[in-house]
Tab-separated table of N, CA and C in Angstrom:
chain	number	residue	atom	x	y	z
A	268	UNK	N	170.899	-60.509	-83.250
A	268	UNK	CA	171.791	-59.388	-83.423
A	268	UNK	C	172.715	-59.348	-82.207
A	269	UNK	N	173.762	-59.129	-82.401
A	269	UNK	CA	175.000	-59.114	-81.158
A	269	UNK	C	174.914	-57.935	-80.856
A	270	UNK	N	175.930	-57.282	-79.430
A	270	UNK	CA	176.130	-56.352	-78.816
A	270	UNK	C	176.532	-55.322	-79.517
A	271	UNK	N	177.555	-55.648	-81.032
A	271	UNK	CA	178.106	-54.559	-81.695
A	271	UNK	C	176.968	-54.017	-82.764
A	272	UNK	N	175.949	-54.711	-83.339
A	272	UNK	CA	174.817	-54.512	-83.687
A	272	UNK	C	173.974	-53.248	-83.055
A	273	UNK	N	173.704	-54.069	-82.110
A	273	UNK	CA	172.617	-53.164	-80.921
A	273	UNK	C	173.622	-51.945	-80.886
A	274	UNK	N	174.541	-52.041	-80.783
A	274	UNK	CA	174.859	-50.253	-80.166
A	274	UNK	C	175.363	-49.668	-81.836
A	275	UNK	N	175.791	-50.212	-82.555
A	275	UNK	CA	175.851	-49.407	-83.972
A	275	UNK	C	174.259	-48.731	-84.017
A	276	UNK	N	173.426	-49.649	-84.113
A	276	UNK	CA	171.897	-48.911	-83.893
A	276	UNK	C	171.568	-47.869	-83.256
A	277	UNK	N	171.841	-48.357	-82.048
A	277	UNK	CA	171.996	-46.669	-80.483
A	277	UNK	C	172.806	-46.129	-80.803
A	278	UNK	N	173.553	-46.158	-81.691
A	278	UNK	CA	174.743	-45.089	-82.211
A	278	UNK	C	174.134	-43.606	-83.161
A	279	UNK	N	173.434	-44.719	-84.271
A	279	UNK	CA	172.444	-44.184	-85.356
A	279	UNK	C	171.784	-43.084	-84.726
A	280	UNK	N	170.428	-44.105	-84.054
A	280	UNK	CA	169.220	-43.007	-83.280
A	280	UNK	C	169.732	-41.976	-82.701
A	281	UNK	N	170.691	-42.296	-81.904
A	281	UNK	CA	170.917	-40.638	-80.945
A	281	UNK	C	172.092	-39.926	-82.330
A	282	UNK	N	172.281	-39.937	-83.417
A	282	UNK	CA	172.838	-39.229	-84.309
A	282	UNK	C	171.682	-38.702	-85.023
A	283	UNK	N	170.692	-39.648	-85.405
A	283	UNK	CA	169.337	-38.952	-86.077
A	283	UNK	C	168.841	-38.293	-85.020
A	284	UNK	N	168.566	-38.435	-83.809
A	284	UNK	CA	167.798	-37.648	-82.846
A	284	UNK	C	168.524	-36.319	-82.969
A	285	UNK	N	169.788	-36.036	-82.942
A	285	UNK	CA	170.674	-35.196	-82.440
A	285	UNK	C	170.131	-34.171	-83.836
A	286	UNK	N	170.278	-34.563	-85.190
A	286	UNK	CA	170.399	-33.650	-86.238
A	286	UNK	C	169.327	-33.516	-86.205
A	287	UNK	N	168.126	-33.947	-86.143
A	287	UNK	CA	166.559	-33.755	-86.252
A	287	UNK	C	166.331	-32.607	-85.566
A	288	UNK	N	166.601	-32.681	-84.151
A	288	UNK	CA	166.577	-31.425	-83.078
A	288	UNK	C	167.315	-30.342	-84.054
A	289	UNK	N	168.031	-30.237	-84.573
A	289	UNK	CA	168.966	-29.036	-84.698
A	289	UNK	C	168.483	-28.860	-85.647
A	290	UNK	N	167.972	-29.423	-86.783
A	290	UNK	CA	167.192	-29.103	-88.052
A	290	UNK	C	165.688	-28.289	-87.618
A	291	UNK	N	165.270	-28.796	-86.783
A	291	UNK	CA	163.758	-28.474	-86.097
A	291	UNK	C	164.419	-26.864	-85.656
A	292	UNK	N	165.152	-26.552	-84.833
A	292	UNK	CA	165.248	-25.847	-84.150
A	292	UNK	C	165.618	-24.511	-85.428
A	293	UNK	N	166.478	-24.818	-86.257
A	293	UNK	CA	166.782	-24.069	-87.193
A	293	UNK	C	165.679	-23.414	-87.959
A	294	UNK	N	164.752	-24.375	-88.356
A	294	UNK	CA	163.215	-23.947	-88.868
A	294	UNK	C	162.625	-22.913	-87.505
A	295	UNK	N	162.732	-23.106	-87.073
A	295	UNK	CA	161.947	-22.440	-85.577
A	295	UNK	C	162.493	-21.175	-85.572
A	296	UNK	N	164.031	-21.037	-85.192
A	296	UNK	CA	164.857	-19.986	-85.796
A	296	UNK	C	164.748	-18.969	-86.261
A	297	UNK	N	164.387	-19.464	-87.666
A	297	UNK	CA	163.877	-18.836	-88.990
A	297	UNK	C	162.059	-18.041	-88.770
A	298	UNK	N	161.588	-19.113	-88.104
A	298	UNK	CA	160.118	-18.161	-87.976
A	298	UNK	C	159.881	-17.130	-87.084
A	299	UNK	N	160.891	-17.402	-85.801
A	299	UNK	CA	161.086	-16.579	-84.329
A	299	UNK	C	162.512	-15.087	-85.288
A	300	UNK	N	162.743	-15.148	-85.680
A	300	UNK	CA	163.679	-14.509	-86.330
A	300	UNK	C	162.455	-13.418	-87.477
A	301	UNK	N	161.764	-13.872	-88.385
A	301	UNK	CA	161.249	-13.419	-89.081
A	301	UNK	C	159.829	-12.183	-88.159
A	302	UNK	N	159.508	-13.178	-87.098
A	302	UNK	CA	158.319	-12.347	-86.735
A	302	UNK	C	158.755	-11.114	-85.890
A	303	UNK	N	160.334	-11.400	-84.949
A	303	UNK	CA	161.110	-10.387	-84.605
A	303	UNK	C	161.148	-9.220	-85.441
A	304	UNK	N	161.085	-9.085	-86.777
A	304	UNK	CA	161.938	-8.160	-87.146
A	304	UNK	C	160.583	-7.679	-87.975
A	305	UNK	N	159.169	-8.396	-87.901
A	305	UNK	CA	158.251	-7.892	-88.341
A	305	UNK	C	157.739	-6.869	-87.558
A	306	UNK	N	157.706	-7.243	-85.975
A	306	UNK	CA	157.240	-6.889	-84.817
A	306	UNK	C	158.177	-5.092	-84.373
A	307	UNK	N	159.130	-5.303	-84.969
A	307	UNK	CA	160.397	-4.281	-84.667
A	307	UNK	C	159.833	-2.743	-84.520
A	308	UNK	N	159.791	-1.899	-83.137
A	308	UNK	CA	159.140	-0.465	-83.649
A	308	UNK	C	160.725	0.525	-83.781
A	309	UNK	N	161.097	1.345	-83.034
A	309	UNK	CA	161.609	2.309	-83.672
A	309	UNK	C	163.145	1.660	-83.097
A	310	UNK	N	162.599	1.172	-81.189
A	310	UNK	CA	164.777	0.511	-80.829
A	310	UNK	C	164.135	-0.364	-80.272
A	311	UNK	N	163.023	-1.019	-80.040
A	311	UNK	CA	163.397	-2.113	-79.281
A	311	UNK	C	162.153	-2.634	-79.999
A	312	UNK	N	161.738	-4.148	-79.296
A	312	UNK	CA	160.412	-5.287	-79.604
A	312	UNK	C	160.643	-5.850	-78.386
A	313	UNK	N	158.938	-5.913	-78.247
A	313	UNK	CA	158.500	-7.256	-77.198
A	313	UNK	C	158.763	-8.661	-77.375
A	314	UNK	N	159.309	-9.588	-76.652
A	314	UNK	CA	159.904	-11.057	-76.987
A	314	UNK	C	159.546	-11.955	-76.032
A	315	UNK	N	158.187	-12.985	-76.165
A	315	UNK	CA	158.204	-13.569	-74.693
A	315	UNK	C	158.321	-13.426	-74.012
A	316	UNK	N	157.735	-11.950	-73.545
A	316	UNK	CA	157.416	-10.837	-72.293
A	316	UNK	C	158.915	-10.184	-71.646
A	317	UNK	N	159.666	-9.931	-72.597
A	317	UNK	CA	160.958	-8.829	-72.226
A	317	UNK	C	160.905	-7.938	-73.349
A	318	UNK	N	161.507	-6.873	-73.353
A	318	UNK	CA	161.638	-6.094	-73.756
A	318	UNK	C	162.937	-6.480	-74.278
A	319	UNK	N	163.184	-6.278	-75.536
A	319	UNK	CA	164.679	-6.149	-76.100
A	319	UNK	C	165.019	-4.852	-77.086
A	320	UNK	N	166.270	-5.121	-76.707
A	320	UNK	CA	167.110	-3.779	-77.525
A	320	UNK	C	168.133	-4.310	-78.690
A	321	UNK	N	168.614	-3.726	-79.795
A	321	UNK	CA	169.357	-4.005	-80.835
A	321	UNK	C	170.315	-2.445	-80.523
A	322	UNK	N	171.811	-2.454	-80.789
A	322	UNK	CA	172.681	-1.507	-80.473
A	322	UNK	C	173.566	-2.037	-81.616
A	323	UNK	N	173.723	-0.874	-82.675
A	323	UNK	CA	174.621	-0.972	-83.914
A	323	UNK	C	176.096	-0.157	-83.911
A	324	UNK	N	176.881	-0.378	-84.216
A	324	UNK	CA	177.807	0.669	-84.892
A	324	UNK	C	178.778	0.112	-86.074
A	325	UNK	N	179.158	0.910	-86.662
A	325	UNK	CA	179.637	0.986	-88.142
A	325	UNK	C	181.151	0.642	-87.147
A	326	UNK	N	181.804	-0.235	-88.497
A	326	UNK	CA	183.621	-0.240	-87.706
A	326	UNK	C	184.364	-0.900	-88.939
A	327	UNK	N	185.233	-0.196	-89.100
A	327	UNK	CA	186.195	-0.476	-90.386
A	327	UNK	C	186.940	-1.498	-89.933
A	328	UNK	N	187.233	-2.301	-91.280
A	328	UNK	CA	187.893	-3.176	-90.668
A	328	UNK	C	188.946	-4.083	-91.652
A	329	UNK	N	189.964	-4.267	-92.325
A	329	UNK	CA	190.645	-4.057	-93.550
A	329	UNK	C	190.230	-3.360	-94.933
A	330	UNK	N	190.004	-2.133	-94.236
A	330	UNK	CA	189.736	-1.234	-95.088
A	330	UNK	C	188.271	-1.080	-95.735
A	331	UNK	N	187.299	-1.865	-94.861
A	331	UNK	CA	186.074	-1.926	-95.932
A	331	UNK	C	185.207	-1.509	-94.110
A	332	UNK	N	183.770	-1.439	-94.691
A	332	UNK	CA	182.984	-1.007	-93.363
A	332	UNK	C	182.382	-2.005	-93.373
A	333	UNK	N	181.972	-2.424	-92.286
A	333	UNK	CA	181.332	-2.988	-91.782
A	333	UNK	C	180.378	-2.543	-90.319
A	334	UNK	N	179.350	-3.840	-90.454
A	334	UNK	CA	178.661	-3.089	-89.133
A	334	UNK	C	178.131	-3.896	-88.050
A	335	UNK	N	178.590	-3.901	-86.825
A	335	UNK	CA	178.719	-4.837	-85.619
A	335	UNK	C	177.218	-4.403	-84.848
A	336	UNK	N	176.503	-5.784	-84.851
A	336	UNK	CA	175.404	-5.455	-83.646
A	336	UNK	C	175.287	-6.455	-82.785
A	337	UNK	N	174.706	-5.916	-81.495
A	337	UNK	CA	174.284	-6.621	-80.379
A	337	UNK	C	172.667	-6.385	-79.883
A	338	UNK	N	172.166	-7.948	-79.655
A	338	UNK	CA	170.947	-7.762	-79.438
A	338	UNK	C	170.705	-8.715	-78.445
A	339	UNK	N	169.935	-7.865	-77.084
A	339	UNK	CA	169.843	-8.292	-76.120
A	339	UNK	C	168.807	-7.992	-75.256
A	340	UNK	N	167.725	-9.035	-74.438
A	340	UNK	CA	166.590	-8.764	-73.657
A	340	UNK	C	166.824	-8.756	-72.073
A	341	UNK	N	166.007	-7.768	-71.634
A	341	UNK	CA	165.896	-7.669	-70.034
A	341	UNK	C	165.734	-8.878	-69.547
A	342	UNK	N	164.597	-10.132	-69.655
A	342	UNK	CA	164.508	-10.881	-69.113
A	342	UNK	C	165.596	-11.621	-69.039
A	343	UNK	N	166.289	-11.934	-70.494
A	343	UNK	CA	167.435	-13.066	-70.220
A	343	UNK	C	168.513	-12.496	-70.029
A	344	UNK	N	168.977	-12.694	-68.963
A	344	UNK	CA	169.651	-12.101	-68.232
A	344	UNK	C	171.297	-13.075	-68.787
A	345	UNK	N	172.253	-12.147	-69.029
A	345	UNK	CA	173.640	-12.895	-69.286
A	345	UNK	C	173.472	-13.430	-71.008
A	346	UNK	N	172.586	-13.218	-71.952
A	346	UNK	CA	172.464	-13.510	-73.156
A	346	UNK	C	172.750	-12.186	-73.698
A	347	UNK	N	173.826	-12.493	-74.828
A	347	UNK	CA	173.454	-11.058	-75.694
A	347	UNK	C	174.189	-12.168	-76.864
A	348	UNK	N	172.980	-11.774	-78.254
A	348	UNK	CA	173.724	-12.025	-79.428
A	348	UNK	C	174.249	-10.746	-80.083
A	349	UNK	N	175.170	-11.602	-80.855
A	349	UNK	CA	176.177	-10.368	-81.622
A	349	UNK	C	176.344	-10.673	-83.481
A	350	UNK	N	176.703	-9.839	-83.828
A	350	UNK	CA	176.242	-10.169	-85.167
A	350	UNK	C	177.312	-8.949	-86.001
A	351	UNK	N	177.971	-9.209	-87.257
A	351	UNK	CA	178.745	-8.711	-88.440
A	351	UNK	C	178.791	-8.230	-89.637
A	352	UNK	N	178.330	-7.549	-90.001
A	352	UNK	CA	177.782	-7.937	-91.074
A	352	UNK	C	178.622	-6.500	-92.470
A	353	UNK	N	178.615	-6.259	-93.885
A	353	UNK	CA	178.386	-5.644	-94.812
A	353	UNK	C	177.183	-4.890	-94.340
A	354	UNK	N	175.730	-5.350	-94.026
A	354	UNK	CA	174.884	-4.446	-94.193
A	354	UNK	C	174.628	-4.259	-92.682
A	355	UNK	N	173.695	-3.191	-92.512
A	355	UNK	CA	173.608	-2.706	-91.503
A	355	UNK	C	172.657	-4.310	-91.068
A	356	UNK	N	171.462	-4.818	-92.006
A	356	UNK	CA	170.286	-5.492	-91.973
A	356	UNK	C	171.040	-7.073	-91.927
A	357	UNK	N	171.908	-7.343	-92.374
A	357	UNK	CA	172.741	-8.515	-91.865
A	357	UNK	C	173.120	-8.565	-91.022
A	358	UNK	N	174.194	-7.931	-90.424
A	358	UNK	CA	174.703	-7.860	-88.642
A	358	UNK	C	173.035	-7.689	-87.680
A	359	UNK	N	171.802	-7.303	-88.056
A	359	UNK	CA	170.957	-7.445	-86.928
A	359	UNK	C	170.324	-8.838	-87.041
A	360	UNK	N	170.171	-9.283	-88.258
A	360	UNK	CA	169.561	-10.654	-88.363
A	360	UNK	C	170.550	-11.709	-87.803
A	361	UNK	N	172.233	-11.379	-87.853
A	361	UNK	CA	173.154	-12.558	-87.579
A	361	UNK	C	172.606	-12.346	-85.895
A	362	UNK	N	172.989	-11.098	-85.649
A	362	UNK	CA	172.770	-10.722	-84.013
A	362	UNK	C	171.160	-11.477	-83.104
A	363	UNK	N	170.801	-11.375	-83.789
A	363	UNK	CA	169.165	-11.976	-83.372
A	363	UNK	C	169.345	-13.420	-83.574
A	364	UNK	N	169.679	-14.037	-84.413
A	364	UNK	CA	170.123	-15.294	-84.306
A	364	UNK	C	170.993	-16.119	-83.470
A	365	UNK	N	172.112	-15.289	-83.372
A	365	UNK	CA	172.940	-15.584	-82.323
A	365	UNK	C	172.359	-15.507	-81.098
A	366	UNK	N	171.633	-14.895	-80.398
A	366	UNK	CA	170.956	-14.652	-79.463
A	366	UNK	C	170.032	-15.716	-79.119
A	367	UNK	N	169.128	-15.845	-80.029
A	367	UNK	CA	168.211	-17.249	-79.912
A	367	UNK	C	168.846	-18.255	-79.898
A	368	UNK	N	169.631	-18.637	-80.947
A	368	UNK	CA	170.725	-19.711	-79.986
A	368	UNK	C	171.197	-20.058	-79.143
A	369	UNK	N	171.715	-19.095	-78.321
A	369	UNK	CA	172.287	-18.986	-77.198
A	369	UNK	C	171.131	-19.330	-76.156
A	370	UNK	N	170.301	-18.365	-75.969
A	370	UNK	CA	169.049	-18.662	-75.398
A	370	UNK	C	168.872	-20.551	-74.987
A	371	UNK	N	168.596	-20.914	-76.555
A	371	UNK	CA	168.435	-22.267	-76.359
A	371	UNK	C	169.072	-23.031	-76.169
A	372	UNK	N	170.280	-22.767	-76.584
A	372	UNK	CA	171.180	-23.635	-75.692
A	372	UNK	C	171.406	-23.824	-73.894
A	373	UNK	N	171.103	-22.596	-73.470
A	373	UNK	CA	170.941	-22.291	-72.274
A	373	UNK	C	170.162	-23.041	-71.254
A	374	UNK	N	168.432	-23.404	-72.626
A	374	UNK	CA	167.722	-23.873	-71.608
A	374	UNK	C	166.673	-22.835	-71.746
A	375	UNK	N	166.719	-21.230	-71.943
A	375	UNK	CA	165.782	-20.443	-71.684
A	375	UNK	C	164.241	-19.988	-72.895
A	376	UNK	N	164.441	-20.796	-73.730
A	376	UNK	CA	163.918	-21.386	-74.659
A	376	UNK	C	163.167	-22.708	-74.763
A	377	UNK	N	161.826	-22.835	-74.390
A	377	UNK	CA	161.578	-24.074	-74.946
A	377	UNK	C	160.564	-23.846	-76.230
A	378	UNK	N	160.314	-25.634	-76.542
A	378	UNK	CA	159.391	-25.478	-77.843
A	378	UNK	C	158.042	-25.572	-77.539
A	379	UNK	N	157.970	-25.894	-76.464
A	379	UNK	CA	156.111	-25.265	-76.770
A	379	UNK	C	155.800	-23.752	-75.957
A	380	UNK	N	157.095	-22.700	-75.491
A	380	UNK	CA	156.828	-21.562	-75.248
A	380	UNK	C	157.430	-20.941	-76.624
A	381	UNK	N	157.843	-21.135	-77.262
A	381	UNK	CA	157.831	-20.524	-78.674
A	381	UNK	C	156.566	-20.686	-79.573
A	382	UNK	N	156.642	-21.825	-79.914
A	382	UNK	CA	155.139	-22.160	-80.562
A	382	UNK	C	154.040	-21.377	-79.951
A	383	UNK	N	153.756	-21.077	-78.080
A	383	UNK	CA	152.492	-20.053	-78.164
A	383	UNK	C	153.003	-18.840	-78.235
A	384	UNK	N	154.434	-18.406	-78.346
A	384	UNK	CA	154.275	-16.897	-79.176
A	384	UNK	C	154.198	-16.684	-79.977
A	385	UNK	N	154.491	-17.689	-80.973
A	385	UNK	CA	154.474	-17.593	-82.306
A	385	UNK	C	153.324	-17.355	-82.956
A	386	UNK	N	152.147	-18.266	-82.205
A	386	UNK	CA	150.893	-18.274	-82.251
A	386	UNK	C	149.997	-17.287	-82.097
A	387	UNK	N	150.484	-16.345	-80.319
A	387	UNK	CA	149.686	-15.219	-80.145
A	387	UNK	C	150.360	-14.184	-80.575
């Protein structure tokens, strides 16, 4: 196999590596997202030992309502997700998502400190 071979190959892997991660992470997402909003008491939830808050308001916006939230924890400091939504329950799920993203992109997120909260 020649040089243009070999790196079409190393081209591949780090393209499968790349979407695998982001597929993984999306599933993860989805379960860290779900147990959030199971966990939820009256304004805030415990999250991998911070305390977080969700802050809503209603805002018109070509003529229809909509409703803007932000959701954000003490510990991570400089993260806040934000979120849009028709329902009040859409803008907090976009907002919580956005947030964990961010998070992980950051770095302040890993996968085997999710997996033991997920766990305990």
């Amino acid at each position: 196999m020649g040089k243009a071979g070999v790196l079409v190959l190393a081209l591949v892997a780090l393209t499968c590596t790349h979407e695998c991660q982001a597929q993984d992470w999306s599933a993860v997402t989805n379960l860290l997202l779900n147990k959030i909003l199971a966990l939820w008491k009256e304004d805030s939830v415990q999250f991998m030992g911070s305390e977080c808050h969700y802050r809503q308001k209603p805002k018109i916006y070509r003529w229809q309502l909509y409703y803007v939230g932000n959701f954000s924890c003490n510990k991570f400091f400089g993260i806040e997700g934000s979120g849009k939504g028709r329902s009040p329950v859409t803008a907090k799920r976009d907002s919580i998502i956005d947030f964990l993203n961010k998070a992980q992109t950051a770095g302040l997120l890993s996968k085997e400190e999710v997996d033991k909260w997920l766990q305990g």
